[in-house]
Coordinates of C-alpha atoms in Angstrom, one line a residue:
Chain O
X1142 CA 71.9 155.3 128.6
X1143 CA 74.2 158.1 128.0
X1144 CA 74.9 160.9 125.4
X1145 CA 77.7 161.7 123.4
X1146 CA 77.0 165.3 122.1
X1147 CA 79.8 166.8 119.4
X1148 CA 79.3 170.4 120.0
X1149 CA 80.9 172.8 117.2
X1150 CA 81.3 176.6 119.2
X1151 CA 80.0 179.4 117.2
X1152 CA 82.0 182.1 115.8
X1153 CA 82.4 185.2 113.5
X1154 CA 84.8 183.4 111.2
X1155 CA 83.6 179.9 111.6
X1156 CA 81.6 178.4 109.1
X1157 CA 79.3 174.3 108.8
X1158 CA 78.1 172.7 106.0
X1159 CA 74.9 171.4 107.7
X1160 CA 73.5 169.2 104.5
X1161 CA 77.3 167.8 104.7
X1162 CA 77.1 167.1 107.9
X1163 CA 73.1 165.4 107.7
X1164 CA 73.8 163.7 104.5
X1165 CA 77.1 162.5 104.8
X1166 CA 79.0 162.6 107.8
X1167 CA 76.4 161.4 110.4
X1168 CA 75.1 158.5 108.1
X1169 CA 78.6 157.5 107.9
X1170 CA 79.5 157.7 111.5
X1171 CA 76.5 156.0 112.3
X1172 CA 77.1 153.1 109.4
X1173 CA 80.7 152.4 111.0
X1174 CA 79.4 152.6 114.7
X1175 CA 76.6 150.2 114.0
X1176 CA 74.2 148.8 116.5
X1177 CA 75.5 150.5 119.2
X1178 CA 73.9 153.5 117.9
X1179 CA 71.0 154.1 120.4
X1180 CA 69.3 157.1 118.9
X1181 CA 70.7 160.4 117.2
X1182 CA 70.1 163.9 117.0
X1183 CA 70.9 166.9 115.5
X1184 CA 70.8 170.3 116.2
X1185 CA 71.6 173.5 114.1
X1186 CA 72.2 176.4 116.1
X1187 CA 69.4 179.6 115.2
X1188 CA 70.2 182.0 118.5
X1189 CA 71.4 182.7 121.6
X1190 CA 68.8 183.5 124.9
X1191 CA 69.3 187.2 124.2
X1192 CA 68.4 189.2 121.6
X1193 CA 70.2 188.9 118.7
X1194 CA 72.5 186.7 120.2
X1195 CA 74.1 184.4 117.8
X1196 CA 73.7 180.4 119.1
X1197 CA 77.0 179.4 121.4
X1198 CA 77.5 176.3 118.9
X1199 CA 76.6 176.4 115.1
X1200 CA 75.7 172.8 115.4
X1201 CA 75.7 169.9 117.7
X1202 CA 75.3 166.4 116.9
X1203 CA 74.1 163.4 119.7
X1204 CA 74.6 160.0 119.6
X1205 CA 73.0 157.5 122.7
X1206 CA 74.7 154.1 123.3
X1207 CA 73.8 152.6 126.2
X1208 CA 77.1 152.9 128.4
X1209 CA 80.3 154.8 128.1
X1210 CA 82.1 151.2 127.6
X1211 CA 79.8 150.6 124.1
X1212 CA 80.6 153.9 123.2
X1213 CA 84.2 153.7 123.8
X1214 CA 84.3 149.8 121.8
X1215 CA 82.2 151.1 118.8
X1216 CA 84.1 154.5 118.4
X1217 CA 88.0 153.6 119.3
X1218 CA 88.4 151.5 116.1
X1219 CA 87.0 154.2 113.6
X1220 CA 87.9 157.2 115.7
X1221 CA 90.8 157.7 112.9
X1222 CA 88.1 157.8 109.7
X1223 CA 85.0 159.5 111.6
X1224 CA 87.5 162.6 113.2
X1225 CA 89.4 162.9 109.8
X1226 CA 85.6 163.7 108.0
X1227 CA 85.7 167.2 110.1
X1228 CA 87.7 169.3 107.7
X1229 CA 85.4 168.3 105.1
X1230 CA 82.4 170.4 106.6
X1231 CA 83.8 172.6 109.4
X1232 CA 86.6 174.6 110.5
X1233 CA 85.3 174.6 113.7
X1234 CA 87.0 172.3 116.9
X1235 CA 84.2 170.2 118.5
X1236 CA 84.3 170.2 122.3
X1237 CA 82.7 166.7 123.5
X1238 CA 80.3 166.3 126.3
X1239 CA 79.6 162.5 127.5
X1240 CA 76.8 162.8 129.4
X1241 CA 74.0 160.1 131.0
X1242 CA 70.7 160.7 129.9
X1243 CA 68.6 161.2 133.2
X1244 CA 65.1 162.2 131.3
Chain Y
X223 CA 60.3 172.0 115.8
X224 CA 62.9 173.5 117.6
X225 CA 65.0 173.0 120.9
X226 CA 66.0 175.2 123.8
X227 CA 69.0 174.1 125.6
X228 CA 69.4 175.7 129.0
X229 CA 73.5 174.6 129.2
X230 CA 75.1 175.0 133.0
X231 CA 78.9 175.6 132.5
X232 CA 81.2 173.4 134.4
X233 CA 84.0 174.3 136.9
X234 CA 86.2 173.5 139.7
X235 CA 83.1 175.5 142.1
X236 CA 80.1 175.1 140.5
X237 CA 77.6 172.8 142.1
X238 CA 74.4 171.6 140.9
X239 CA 71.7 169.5 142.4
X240 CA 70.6 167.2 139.8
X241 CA 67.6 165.9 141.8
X242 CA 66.1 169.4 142.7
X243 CA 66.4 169.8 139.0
X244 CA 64.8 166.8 137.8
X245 CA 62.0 166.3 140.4
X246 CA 61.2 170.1 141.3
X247 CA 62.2 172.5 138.5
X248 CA 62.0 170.6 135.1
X249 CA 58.0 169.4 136.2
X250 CA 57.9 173.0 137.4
X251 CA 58.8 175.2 134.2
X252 CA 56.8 172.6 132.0
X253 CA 53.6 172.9 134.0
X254 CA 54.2 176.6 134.0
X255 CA 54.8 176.1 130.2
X256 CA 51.9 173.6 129.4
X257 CA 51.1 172.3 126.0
X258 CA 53.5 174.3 124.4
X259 CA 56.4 171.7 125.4
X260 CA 56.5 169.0 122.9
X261 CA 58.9 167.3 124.4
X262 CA 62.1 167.6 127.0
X263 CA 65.3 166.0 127.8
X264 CA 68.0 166.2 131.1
X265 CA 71.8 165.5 130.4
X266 CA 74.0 164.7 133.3
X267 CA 77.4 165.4 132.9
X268 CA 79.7 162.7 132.5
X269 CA 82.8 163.4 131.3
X270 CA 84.4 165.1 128.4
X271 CA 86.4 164.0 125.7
X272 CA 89.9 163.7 126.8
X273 CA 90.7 161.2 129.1
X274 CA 89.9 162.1 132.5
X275 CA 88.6 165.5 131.5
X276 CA 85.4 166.8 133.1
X277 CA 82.2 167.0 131.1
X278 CA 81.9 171.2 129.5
X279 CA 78.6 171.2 131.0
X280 CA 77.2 170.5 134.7
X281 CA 73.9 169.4 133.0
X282 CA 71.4 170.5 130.7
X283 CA 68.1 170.7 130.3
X284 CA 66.7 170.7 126.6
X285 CA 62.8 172.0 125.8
X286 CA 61.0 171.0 122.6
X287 CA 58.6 173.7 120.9
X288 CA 56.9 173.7 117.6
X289 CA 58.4 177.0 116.9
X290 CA 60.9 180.2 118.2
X291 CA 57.4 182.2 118.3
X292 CA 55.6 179.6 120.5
X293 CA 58.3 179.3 122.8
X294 CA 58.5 183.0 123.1
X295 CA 54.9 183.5 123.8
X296 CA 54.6 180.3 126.2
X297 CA 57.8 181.5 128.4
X298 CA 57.6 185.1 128.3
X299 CA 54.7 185.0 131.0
X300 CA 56.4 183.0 133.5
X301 CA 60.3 183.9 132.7
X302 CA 60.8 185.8 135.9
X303 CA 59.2 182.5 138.8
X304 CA 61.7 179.8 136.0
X305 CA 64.5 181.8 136.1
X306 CA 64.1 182.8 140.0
X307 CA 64.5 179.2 140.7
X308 CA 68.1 179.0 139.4
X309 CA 69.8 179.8 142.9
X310 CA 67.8 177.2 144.6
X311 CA 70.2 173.9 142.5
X312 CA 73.2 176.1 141.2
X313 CA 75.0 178.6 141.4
X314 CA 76.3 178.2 137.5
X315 CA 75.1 181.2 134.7
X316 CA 73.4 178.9 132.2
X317 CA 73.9 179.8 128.5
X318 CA 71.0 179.2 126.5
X319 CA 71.3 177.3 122.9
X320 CA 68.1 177.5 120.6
X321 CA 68.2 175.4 117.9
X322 CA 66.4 173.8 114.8
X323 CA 66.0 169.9 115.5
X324 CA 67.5 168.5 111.8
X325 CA 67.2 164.7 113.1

């Protein structure tokens, strides 16, 4: 099984419509990607591991499939729609970690 | 609930041994950690998003408490013998993530 986490870096100017992204973009991405959709998660960034440290990412979203070929077949044919959806809650460039999921 | 994410930065010299870290120090911290941990995750790094781009992240490690208050009073006791144990499966400086689990 792996992971592919959409992680949005934190910053003084940057700013996330969570309830966007939770109400509208992830259902949406999920609808289009279909059954390939393993599991999901999302995260909203509260802090960094020191003291008032703000999170590295404001938010990071996960989606399982269970190989980087299902991933790559479900995404490539709505890659256009789901990656155009970003302006609409984040200013913020998402750096993409594909990862396998050993636990 | 929340989620700490203990995130090892990739790079050209970084190394990382993913079975001291699943089979000696993940079992570790959570025994150290006990019922506190509701639950705990290991990423592997893959890849990133780019085409034959590395993943951002070696691995990481993600720990599930019910709140930032129970994970501060169930690690502060042992943070000195979980941290220690870094050097012995990298030699990356994690960066920690703590988060609110949306989905």
């Amino acid at each position: 099984m792996i992971k592919v986490s959409v992680m949005y870096p934190n910053s003084s100017d940057a700013n996330f419509d969570i309830d966007y992204y939770c109400n509208s973009h992830m259902p949406m991405a999920q609808e289009l990607l279909g059954n390939s959709v393993k599991g999901s998660n999302i995260d909203y960034g509260l802090a960094g591991g020191a003291p008032g440290e703000m999170a590295p990412f404001i938010a990071i979203g996960h989606l399982m499939f269970d190989s980087m070929e299902s991933f790559q077949n479900a995404f490539a044919p709505h890659a256009e729609k789901i990656m155009g959806d970003i302006p609409n809650y984040t200013n913020a460039q998402p750096q993409i970690q594909i990862s396998e999921i050993k636990l």
